[in-house]
Coordinates of C-alpha atoms in Angstrom, one line a residue:
Chain P
M1 CA 3.2 -132.1 -189.3
I2 CA 6.8 -132.2 -188.3
V3 CA 8.2 -135.1 -186.2
R4 CA 11.7 -135.2 -184.7
I5 CA 13.5 -138.4 -184.0
L6 CA 16.1 -137.5 -181.4
G7 CA 19.6 -137.8 -182.7
E8 CA 18.5 -138.1 -186.3
G9 CA 16.6 -135.0 -187.3
Q10 CA 13.1 -133.9 -188.4
L11 CA 10.7 -135.5 -190.8
E12 CA 7.6 -134.1 -192.5
V13 CA 4.8 -136.6 -191.9
P14 CA 1.4 -136.4 -193.6
D15 CA -1.4 -135.4 -191.1
S16 CA -3.3 -138.5 -192.3
A17 CA -0.9 -140.7 -190.4
A18 CA -1.7 -139.0 -187.1
G19 CA -4.3 -141.7 -186.1
E20 CA -1.8 -144.5 -186.6
L21 CA 1.0 -142.6 -184.8
N22 CA -1.3 -141.9 -181.9
E23 CA -2.1 -145.5 -181.5
L24 CA 1.6 -146.5 -181.5
D25 CA 2.4 -143.7 -179.1
G26 CA -0.4 -144.9 -176.8
A27 CA 1.3 -148.3 -176.6
L28 CA 4.6 -146.6 -175.8
E29 CA 2.9 -144.6 -173.1
T30 CA 1.3 -147.6 -171.5
A31 CA 4.7 -149.4 -171.5
V32 CA 6.4 -146.5 -169.8
E33 CA 3.5 -146.1 -167.3
R34 CA 3.6 -149.7 -166.3
D35 CA 7.4 -149.8 -166.3
D36 CA 7.1 -152.7 -168.7
E37 CA 10.5 -153.1 -170.2
E38 CA 9.4 -156.0 -172.5
A39 CA 6.6 -153.9 -174.1
F40 CA 8.7 -150.7 -174.2
R41 CA 11.3 -151.7 -176.9
P42 CA 8.9 -153.1 -179.5
A43 CA 6.5 -150.1 -178.9
L44 CA 9.3 -147.6 -179.5
T45 CA 10.6 -149.6 -182.5
A46 CA 7.2 -149.7 -184.1
L47 CA 6.6 -146.0 -183.6
L48 CA 9.9 -145.2 -185.2
A49 CA 9.4 -147.6 -188.1
K50 CA 6.0 -146.0 -188.9
V51 CA 7.4 -142.4 -188.8
R52 CA 10.3 -143.4 -191.1
E53 CA 7.9 -145.2 -193.4
V54 CA 5.5 -142.3 -193.9
G55 CA 7.8 -139.3 -193.3
S56 CA 10.4 -137.6 -195.5
P57 CA 13.3 -135.4 -194.2
T58 CA 12.7 -131.7 -193.9
E59 CA 14.9 -129.2 -195.7
A60 CA 18.3 -128.5 -194.2
G61 CA 17.5 -124.9 -193.1
D62 CA 14.0 -125.5 -191.9
L63 CA 13.5 -123.7 -188.6
R64 CA 10.1 -124.9 -187.7
P65 CA 9.7 -126.7 -184.4
S66 CA 8.4 -130.3 -184.2
E67 CA 4.9 -131.2 -183.1
L68 CA 6.1 -134.6 -181.9
I69 CA 9.5 -135.6 -180.6
I70 CA 10.3 -139.3 -180.5
P71 CA 13.2 -140.7 -178.4
Q72 CA 16.2 -142.2 -180.2
P73 CA 16.0 -145.9 -181.2
D74 CA 18.4 -147.1 -178.5
A75 CA 16.9 -144.9 -175.7
T76 CA 16.3 -146.8 -172.4
M77 CA 13.1 -146.5 -170.5
A78 CA 15.1 -144.5 -167.8
E79 CA 16.2 -142.0 -170.5
V80 CA 12.6 -141.6 -171.8
R81 CA 11.4 -141.0 -168.2
K82 CA 14.0 -138.3 -167.8
L83 CA 12.9 -136.7 -171.1
L84 CA 9.4 -136.4 -169.6
T85 CA 10.6 -134.2 -166.7
D86 CA 11.6 -130.6 -167.0
E87 CA 15.0 -131.1 -165.4
G88 CA 15.5 -133.9 -167.8
L89 CA 18.2 -134.5 -170.3
I90 CA 17.8 -131.5 -172.5
P91 CA 20.6 -129.1 -171.9
G92 CA 20.0 -125.4 -171.3
Chain T
M1 CA -0.7 -137.6 -172.0
S2 CA 1.2 -139.0 -174.9
V3 CA 4.9 -139.5 -174.6
V4 CA 6.0 -137.8 -177.8
K5 CA 3.8 -134.8 -177.1
R6 CA 5.1 -134.4 -173.6
V7 CA 8.7 -134.6 -174.8
S8 CA 7.9 -131.9 -177.4
M9 CA 6.3 -129.7 -174.8
I10 CA 9.3 -129.9 -172.5
F11 CA 11.5 -128.8 -175.4
K12 CA 9.2 -125.9 -176.1
A13 CA 9.1 -124.9 -172.4
K14 CA 12.9 -124.7 -172.4
A15 CA 12.9 -122.5 -175.5
N16 CA 10.2 -120.2 -174.0
R17 CA 12.1 -119.7 -170.8
A18 CA 15.0 -118.4 -172.8
L19 CA 12.7 -116.0 -174.7
D20 CA 11.1 -114.7 -171.5
K21 CA 14.4 -113.6 -170.1
M22 CA 14.8 -110.8 -172.6
E23 CA 12.8 -107.5 -172.4
D24 CA 13.1 -106.8 -176.1
P25 CA 12.4 -110.1 -178.0
R26 CA 14.9 -109.0 -180.6
E27 CA 17.7 -109.3 -178.0
T28 CA 16.7 -113.0 -177.8
L29 CA 17.8 -113.4 -181.4
D30 CA 21.4 -112.3 -180.6
Y31 CA 21.4 -114.3 -177.4
S32 CA 20.2 -117.4 -179.1
Y33 CA 22.6 -117.0 -182.0
Q34 CA 25.5 -116.8 -179.5
R35 CA 24.3 -120.0 -177.9
Q36 CA 24.0 -121.6 -181.3
L37 CA 27.7 -120.8 -182.2
E38 CA 28.7 -122.2 -178.8
M39 CA 26.8 -125.4 -179.5
L40 CA 28.4 -125.7 -182.9
T41 CA 31.8 -125.5 -181.3
Q42 CA 30.7 -128.1 -178.7
V43 CA 29.4 -130.6 -181.2
R44 CA 32.6 -130.3 -183.3
R45 CA 34.7 -130.9 -180.2
G46 CA 32.5 -133.9 -179.5
V47 CA 33.2 -135.3 -183.0
A48 CA 37.0 -134.8 -182.5
D49 CA 36.8 -136.5 -179.1
V50 CA 35.0 -139.6 -180.4
A51 CA 37.5 -139.7 -183.4
T52 CA 40.4 -139.7 -180.9
S53 CA 38.9 -142.6 -179.0
R54 CA 38.2 -144.5 -182.1
K55 CA 41.9 -144.1 -183.2
R56 CA 43.1 -145.3 -179.8
V57 CA 41.0 -148.4 -180.1
E58 CA 42.3 -148.9 -183.6
L59 CA 45.9 -148.8 -182.4
Q60 CA 45.1 -151.4 -179.7
M61 CA 43.5 -153.6 -182.2
N62 CA 46.6 -153.4 -184.4
T63 CA 48.9 -154.3 -181.5
L64 CA 46.8 -157.3 -180.6
Q65 CA 46.6 -158.5 -184.2
Q66 CA 50.4 -158.3 -184.5
Q67 CA 50.7 -160.3 -181.3
Q68 CA 48.3 -162.9 -182.7
A69 CA 50.3 -163.1 -185.9
K70 CA 53.5 -163.6 -183.9
L71 CA 51.9 -166.3 -181.8
D72 CA 50.7 -168.0 -185.0
G73 CA 54.2 -168.0 -186.4
Q74 CA 55.5 -169.4 -183.2
A75 CA 52.9 -172.2 -183.2
R76 CA 54.0 -173.0 -186.8
T77 CA 57.7 -173.1 -185.9
A78 CA 57.1 -175.2 -182.8
L79 CA 55.0 -177.7 -184.7
G80 CA 57.6 -177.9 -187.4
A81 CA 60.1 -178.7 -184.7
G82 CA 57.9 -181.4 -183.3
R83 CA 57.0 -179.5 -180.2
E84 CA 53.2 -179.8 -180.1
D85 CA 53.1 -178.7 -176.5
L86 CA 54.7 -175.3 -177.3
A87 CA 52.4 -174.9 -180.4
R88 CA 49.4 -175.6 -178.2
E89 CA 50.5 -173.0 -175.7
A90 CA 51.0 -170.4 -178.4
L91 CA 47.6 -171.1 -179.9
T92 CA 45.9 -170.9 -176.4
R93 CA 47.4 -167.4 -175.9
K94 CA 46.3 -166.5 -179.4
S95 CA 42.7 -167.4 -178.7
A96 CA 42.8 -165.5 -175.4
L97 CA 43.7 -162.4 -177.4
Q98 CA 40.8 -163.1 -179.7
T99 CA 38.3 -162.3 -176.9
Q100 CA 39.9 -158.9 -176.3
L101 CA 40.0 -158.2 -180.0
G102 CA 36.3 -159.0 -180.3
D103 CA 35.5 -156.6 -177.5
L104 CA 37.7 -153.9 -179.2
Q105 CA 36.0 -154.5 -182.5
T106 CA 32.6 -153.9 -180.9
Q107 CA 33.8 -150.7 -179.3
Y108 CA 35.3 -149.6 -182.6
Q109 CA 32.1 -150.0 -184.5
S110 CA 30.1 -148.2 -181.8
L111 CA 32.5 -145.3 -181.8
Q112 CA 32.4 -145.2 -185.6
A113 CA 28.6 -145.0 -185.5
D114 CA 28.7 -142.3 -182.9
E115 CA 31.2 -140.3 -185.0
E116 CA 28.9 -140.5 -188.0
K117 CA 25.9 -139.5 -186.1
L118 CA 27.6 -136.5 -184.4
T119 CA 29.0 -135.4 -187.8
A120 CA 25.5 -135.5 -189.3
A121 CA 24.1 -133.7 -186.3
S122 CA 26.8 -131.0 -186.6
Q123 CA 25.9 -130.5 -190.3
R124 CA 22.2 -130.3 -189.5
L125 CA 22.8 -127.7 -186.8
Q126 CA 25.2 -125.8 -189.1
S127 CA 22.4 -125.5 -191.8
K128 CA 19.9 -124.3 -189.2
V129 CA 22.3 -121.8 -187.7
E130 CA 22.9 -120.3 -191.2
A131 CA 19.2 -120.1 -191.8
F132 CA 18.7 -118.5 -188.4
R133 CA 21.3 -115.9 -189.0
T134 CA 19.6 -114.8 -192.2
Q135 CA 16.2 -114.7 -190.6
K136 CA 17.5 -112.9 -187.6
E137 CA 18.8 -110.0 -189.7
T138 CA 15.5 -109.8 -191.6
I139 CA 13.4 -109.8 -188.4
K140 CA 15.6 -107.1 -186.8
A141 CA 15.5 -104.8 -189.8
T142 CA 11.8 -105.2 -190.7
Y143 CA 9.7 -105.6 -187.5
T144 CA 9.1 -103.6 -184.4
A145 CA 9.6 -105.4 -181.1
A146 CA 5.9 -106.2 -180.8
E147 CA 5.5 -107.4 -184.3
A148 CA 8.7 -109.4 -184.2
Q149 CA 7.6 -111.5 -181.2
T150 CA 5.7 -114.2 -183.0
R151 CA 8.3 -114.7 -185.7
I152 CA 11.1 -114.7 -183.2
G153 CA 9.3 -117.2 -181.1
E154 CA 9.0 -119.6 -184.0
A155 CA 12.6 -119.3 -185.1
V156 CA 14.0 -119.5 -181.6
S157 CA 11.9 -122.5 -180.5
G158 CA 12.8 -124.3 -183.8
I159 CA 16.5 -123.9 -183.3
S160 CA 16.3 -124.4 -179.6
E161 CA 14.9 -127.8 -180.2
E162 CA 17.7 -128.6 -182.6
M163 CA 20.2 -127.4 -180.0
G164 CA 18.6 -129.5 -177.3
D165 CA 18.7 -132.6 -179.5
V166 CA 22.4 -132.0 -180.5
G167 CA 23.3 -131.2 -176.9
M168 CA 21.9 -134.5 -175.8
A169 CA 23.7 -136.4 -178.6
V170 CA 27.0 -134.8 -177.6
Q171 CA 26.3 -135.6 -173.9
R172 CA 25.5 -139.3 -174.8
A173 CA 28.6 -139.6 -176.9
Q174 CA 30.8 -138.1 -174.3
D175 CA 29.5 -140.4 -171.6
K176 CA 30.0 -143.4 -173.8
T177 CA 33.5 -142.2 -174.9
A178 CA 34.5 -141.7 -171.2
Q179 CA 33.4 -145.3 -170.4
M180 CA 35.3 -146.7 -173.4
Q181 CA 38.4 -144.7 -172.5
A182 CA 38.4 -146.1 -169.1
R183 CA 38.3 -149.6 -170.7
A184 CA 40.9 -148.7 -173.2
G185 CA 43.1 -147.5 -170.3
A186 CA 42.6 -150.7 -168.5
I187 CA 43.7 -152.7 -171.6
D188 CA 46.8 -150.5 -172.0
E189 CA 47.6 -151.2 -168.3
L190 CA 47.0 -154.9 -168.8
M191 CA 49.3 -154.9 -171.8
A192 CA 52.0 -153.0 -169.9
S193 CA 51.8 -155.4 -167.0
G194 CA 52.0 -158.4 -169.3
A195 CA 48.9 -159.9 -167.7
L196 CA 47.0 -159.9 -171.0
D197 CA 49.1 -162.7 -172.4
D198 CA 51.3 -160.0 -173.8
V199 CA 54.3 -162.3 -173.5
T200 CA 55.3 -161.8 -177.1
A201 CA 56.1 -158.1 -176.4
Q202 CA 58.3 -158.9 -173.4
P203 CA 62.0 -159.7 -173.4
N204 CA 61.1 -162.8 -171.3
D205 CA 58.9 -164.3 -174.0
D206 CA 59.1 -167.9 -172.8
I207 CA 57.7 -169.5 -176.0
Q208 CA 60.2 -167.6 -178.1
R209 CA 63.0 -168.3 -175.8
E210 CA 62.4 -172.0 -176.0
L211 CA 62.1 -171.8 -179.8
D212 CA 65.3 -169.8 -179.9
S213 CA 67.2 -172.4 -177.9
M214 CA 65.7 -175.1 -180.0
G215 CA 66.8 -173.1 -183.0
A216 CA 70.3 -172.7 -181.6
S217 CA 70.7 -176.5 -181.0
H218 CA 69.4 -177.0 -184.5
D219 CA 72.0 -174.6 -185.8
V220 CA 74.8 -176.5 -184.0
D221 CA 73.5 -179.8 -185.4
R222 CA 73.4 -178.3 -188.9
E223 CA 76.9 -176.9 -188.5
L224 CA 78.2 -180.2 -187.4
A225 CA 76.6 -181.9 -190.4
R226 CA 78.2 -179.3 -192.6
L227 CA 81.7 -179.8 -191.2
K228 CA 81.3 -183.6 -191.4
G229 CA 80.3 -183.2 -195.0
E230 CA 83.2 -181.0 -195.8
L231 CA 85.6 -183.4 -194.2
D232 CA 84.2 -186.3 -196.3
Q233 CA 84.1 -184.3 -199.5
G234 CA 87.5 -182.8 -198.7
E235 CA 89.0 -186.3 -198.8
A236 CA 87.0 -187.4 -201.9
P237 CA 88.3 -184.7 -204.3
R238 CA 91.9 -185.4 -203.3
E239 CA 91.3 -189.0 -204.3
I240 CA 89.7 -187.9 -207.6
E241 CA 92.6 -185.4 -208.2
G242 CA 95.1 -188.0 -207.3
S243 CA 93.6 -190.8 -209.5
A244 CA 92.6 -188.5 -212.4
S245 CA 95.8 -186.4 -212.5
G246 CA 96.6 -187.8 -216.0
A247 CA 93.1 -186.8 -217.3
G248 CA 93.7 -183.1 -216.8
G249 CA 93.5 -180.8 -213.7
T250 CA 90.7 -178.5 -215.0
T251 CA 87.9 -181.2 -214.7
G252 CA 89.0 -182.2 -211.2
N253 CA 89.1 -178.6 -210.0
G254 CA 85.6 -178.0 -211.3
Q255 CA 84.2 -181.0 -209.4
A256 CA 85.9 -180.0 -206.2
G257 CA 84.4 -176.5 -206.6
R258 CA 80.9 -177.8 -207.0
A259 CA 81.2 -180.1 -204.1
A260 CA 82.3 -177.3 -201.8
D261 CA 79.3 -175.2 -202.9
Q262 CA 76.8 -177.8 -202.0
P263 CA 76.8 -177.5 -198.2
Q264 CA 76.5 -173.8 -198.5
A265 CA 73.5 -174.0 -200.7
G266 CA 71.9 -176.4 -198.2
E267 CA 72.6 -174.0 -195.4
G268 CA 70.4 -171.3 -196.9
S269 CA 67.3 -173.5 -197.3

C-alpha cells in the first residue's frame, strides 16, 4: 500500500506491515483524542519511524493516491486536529 | 477512526468535489491540469521567497560578525594599552552580539531546511504533473466520457493529494518566513537605532573614540621621543665628525646617515 508522509512524499509499504502501523496509529489516535501532548509526539515519531523503516519511495511520476497519510514530523497536535476536519489545512 | 485514514479520506473528499463539478469528467482533466500548473508556479515562488529571507538573515549575520571582530580588535588594543576597563566593555558588547548571532544562526538553518524541503516538493510535483499530462492526453483520446471516469478519478485524486500536500508545505513555509521577516526587520531597526550595541557602526563609537585619543597621545609621546633622539644624535655625529676629521669624512658621514635612519625605522614598528 502507499503511505504519504506530509511534506516528504509517498512510500510503498508492504501490506504485511499494516498490523504494526495500525497499532502505532491507534496510539496516535488515543493521544489526539485525550489531548495528551506528552504521548502525542512519541506516538507520531514512532509511526513515522516504522513507515520509513519498512517503506521505499514511490517512482517520481506515480499518480496513485495514498491509502494512509501521516502528518509531518514537526506537526503540532493543533495542526493534526485541523487536518481531521474538512475545512482543515488542505488548500482547494 | 484512525488518524491517518481520516486524513487520507479528507484529501480524497477534496479531490472528489473537484471532480463532481464537471459534467464531462474529461473536462476535469484540463481543469486539474491548470490547477497543477498554478500550484507549480506557487511552490516555485515559495522557494524564491524562502531563499530571499535566508539571504537577508545571512547579511545580518555577516554584519554582526564584522562588529564582533571589530570589538575583539578594540579589546586587544585596549588591553595592549593597559586599559582593561575598556577591553572589558568591548568584550561585554561582543558577547551581547553573540546572543543575537545565535538566534540568527537558528533562523538561517531553519530557512535552509525549508528551502530544501520546498525544492524537493517542487520537483516531486513537477514529475507528477508531467506524468499527468501524458496520461490526460491518452485518456482523452482513448476513452468515452463514461469509460474515462474511473481512470480520471484515480489520476486526479492522486495528483490532488500531491497538490494538497505541496500547498500546505508552501503555506507553512510562508507563515514561518513572515514571522522571521518580522524578526529580521526588528533586528534591522535595532541596528539602525544603535540599541543593539551597534556602537561600532556609529560615528560616536565611544570605545573607538577613547582608543583613538589614547592613540593620539601615544603618537605625541612617540614624536617627542623621536625629536629628543634626533637632537641627541644630531649632537653626537658633530662630535664624531669634529674629532675624527683627520680619519676621513666618508666614515663619519656613513655613521651619521645610519643614526638618522634609526628613529624612522622605530616609528614604523
